[in-house]
Coordinates of N, CA and C in Angstrom, one line a residue:
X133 N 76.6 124.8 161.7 CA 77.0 125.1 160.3 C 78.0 124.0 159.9
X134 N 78.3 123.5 158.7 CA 79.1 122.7 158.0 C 80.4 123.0 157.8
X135 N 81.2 122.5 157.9 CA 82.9 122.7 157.8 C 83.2 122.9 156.5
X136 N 84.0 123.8 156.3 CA 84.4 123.9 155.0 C 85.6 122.5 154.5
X137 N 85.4 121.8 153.2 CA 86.3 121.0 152.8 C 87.9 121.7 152.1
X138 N 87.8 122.5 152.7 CA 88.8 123.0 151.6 C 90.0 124.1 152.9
X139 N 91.2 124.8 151.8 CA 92.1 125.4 152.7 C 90.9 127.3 152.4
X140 N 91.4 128.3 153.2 CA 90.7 129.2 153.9 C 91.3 130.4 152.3
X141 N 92.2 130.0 151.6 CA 92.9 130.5 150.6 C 92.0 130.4 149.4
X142 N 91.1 129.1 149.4 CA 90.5 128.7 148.4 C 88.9 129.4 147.9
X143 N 88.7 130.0 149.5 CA 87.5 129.9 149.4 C 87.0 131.5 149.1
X144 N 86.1 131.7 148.2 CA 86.1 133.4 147.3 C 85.7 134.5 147.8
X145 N 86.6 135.5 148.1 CA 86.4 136.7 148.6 C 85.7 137.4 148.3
X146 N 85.3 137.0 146.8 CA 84.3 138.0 146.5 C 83.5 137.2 145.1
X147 N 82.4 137.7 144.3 CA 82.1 137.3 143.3 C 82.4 138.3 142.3
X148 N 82.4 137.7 140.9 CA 82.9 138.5 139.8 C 82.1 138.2 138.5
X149 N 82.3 138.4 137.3 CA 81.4 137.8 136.4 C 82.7 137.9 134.9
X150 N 83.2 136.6 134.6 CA 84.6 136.9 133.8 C 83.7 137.0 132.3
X151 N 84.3 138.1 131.5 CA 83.5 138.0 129.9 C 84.0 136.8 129.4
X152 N 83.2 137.1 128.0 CA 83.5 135.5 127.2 C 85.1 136.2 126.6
X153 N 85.7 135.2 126.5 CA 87.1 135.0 126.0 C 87.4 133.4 125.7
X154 N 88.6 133.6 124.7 CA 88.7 132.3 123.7 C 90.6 131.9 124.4
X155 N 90.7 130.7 124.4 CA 92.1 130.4 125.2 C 92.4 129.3 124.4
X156 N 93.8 129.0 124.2 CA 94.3 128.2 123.3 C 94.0 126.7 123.5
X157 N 93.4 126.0 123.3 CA 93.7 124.6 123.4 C 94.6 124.0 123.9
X158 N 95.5 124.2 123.7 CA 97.1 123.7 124.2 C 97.8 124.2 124.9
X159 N 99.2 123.8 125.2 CA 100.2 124.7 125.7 C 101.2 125.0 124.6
X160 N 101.3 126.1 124.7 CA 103.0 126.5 123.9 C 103.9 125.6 123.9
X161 N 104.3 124.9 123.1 CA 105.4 123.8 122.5 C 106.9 124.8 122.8
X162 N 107.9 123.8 123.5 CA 109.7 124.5 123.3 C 109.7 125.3 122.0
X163 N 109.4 124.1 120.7 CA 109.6 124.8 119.6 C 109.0 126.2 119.2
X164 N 107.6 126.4 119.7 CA 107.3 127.7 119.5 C 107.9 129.0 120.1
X165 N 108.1 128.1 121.3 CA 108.8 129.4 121.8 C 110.7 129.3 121.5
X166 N 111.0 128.8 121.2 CA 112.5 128.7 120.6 C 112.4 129.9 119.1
X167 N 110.9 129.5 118.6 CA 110.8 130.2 117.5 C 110.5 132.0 117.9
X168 N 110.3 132.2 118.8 CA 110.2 134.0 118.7 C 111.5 133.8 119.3
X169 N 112.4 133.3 119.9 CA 113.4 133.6 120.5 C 114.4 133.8 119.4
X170 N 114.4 133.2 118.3 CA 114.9 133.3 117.0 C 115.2 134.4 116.2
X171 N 113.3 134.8 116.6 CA 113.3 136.4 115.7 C 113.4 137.5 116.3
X172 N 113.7 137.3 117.5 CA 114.3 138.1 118.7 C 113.1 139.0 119.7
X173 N 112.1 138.4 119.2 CA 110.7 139.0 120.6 C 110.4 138.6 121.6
X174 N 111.4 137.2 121.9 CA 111.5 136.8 123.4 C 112.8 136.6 123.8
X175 N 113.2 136.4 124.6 CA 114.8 136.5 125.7 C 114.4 134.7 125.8
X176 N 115.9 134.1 125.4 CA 116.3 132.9 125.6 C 116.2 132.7 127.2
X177 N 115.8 131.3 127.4 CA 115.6 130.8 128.9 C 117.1 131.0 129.4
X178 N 116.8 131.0 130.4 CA 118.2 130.6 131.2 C 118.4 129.2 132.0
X179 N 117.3 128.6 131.8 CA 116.8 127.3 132.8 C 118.5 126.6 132.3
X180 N 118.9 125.8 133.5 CA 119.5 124.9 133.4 C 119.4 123.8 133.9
X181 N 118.2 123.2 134.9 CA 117.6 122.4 135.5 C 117.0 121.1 134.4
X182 N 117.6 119.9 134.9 CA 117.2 118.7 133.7 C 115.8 118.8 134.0
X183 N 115.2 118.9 134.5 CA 113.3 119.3 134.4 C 112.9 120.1 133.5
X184 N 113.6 121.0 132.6 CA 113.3 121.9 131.7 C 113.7 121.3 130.4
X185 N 112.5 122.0 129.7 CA 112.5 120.8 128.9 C 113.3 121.5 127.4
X186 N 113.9 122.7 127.3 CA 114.7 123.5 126.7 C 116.0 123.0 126.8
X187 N 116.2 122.3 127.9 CA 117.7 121.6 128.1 C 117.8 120.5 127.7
X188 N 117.1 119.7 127.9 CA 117.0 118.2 127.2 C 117.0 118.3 126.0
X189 N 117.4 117.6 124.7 CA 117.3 117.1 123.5 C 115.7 116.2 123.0
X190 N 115.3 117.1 122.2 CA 114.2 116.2 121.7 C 112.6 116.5 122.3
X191 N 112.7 117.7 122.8 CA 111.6 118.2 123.6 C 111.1 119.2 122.7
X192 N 111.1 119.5 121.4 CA 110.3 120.4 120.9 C 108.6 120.6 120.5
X193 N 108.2 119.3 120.8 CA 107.2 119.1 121.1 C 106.2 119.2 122.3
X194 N 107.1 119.2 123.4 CA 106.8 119.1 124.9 C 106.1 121.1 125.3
X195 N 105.9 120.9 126.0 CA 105.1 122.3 126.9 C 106.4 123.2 127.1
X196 N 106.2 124.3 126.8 CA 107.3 125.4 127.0 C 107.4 125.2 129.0
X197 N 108.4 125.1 129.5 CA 108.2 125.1 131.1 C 109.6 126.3 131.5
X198 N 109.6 126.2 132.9 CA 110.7 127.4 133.4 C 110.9 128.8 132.7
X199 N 110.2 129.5 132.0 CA 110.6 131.1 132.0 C 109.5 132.0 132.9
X200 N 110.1 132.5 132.9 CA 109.3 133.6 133.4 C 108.4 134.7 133.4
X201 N 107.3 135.0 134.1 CA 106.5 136.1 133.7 C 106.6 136.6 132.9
X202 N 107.7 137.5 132.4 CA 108.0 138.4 131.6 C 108.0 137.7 130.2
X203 N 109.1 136.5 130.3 CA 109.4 135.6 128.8 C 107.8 135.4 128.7
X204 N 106.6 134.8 129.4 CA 105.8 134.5 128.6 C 104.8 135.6 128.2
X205 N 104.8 136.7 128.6 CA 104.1 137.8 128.7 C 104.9 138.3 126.9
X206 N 106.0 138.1 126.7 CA 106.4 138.9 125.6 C 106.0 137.5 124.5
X207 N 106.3 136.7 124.7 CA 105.6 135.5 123.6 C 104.4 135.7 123.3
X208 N 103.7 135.9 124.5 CA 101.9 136.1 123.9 C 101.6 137.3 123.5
X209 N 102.1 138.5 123.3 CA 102.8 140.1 122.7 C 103.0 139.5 121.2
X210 N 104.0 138.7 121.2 CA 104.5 138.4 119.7 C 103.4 137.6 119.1
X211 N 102.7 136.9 119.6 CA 101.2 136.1 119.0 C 100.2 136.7 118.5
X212 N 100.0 138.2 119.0 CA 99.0 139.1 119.3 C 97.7 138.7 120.1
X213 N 98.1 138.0 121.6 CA 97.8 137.8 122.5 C 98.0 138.1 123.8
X214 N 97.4 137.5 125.1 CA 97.6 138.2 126.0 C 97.4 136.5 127.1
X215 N 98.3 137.2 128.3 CA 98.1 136.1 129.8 C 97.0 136.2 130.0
X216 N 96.4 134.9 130.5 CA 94.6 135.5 131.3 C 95.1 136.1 132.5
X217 N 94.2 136.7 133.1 CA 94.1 137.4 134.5 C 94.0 135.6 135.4
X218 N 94.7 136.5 136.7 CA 94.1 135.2 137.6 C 92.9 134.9 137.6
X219 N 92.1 135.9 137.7 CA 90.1 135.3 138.0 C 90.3 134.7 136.4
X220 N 90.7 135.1 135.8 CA 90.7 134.4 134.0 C 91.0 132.6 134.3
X221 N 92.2 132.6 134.9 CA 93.0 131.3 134.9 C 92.1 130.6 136.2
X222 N 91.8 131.1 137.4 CA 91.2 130.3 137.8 C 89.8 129.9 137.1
X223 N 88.9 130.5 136.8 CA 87.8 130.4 136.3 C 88.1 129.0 134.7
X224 N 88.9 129.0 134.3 CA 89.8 127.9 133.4 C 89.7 126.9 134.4
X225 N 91.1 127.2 135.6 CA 91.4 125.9 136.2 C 90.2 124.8 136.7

């Protein structure tokens, strides 16, 4: 038999069949998300790490990064959207 190239985590426990579904083209921009945080349907970051891009100046264009489950779960709530599932995001990745 042939060796698997890969780690033992990767390889699929099972098969599935994901429906069709539409996913944004992009990532969520600081500024978008600064903007529900404004009208109060998301909880401000708490990041304070210069890697985040909410702490640096001039990143409102950059990828929303550091919040958490929950912050991005209520931003895609406020879109009238939703997180993919993992078999969703893998089947993306």
């Amino acid at each position: 038999t042939r060796e698997p190239t890969f780690a033992g985590e990767e390889n699929p426990r099972f098969r599935t069949k994901v429906s069709a579904l539409c996913v944004d083209e992009r990532e969520v921009t600081t500024k978008e998300y600064e903007s529900c945080v404004s009208v109060g349907a998301c909880s401000k970051t708490d990041a304070k790490n210069v890697t985040c891009n909410t702490v640096a100046k001039g990143r409102g264009d950059h990828p929303i990064n550091c919040v958490r489950h929950d912050q991005a779960t209520s931003f895609c709530a406020w879109r009238g959207k939703r997180l993919p599932s993992e078999v969703e995001w893998e089947y993306f990745a």
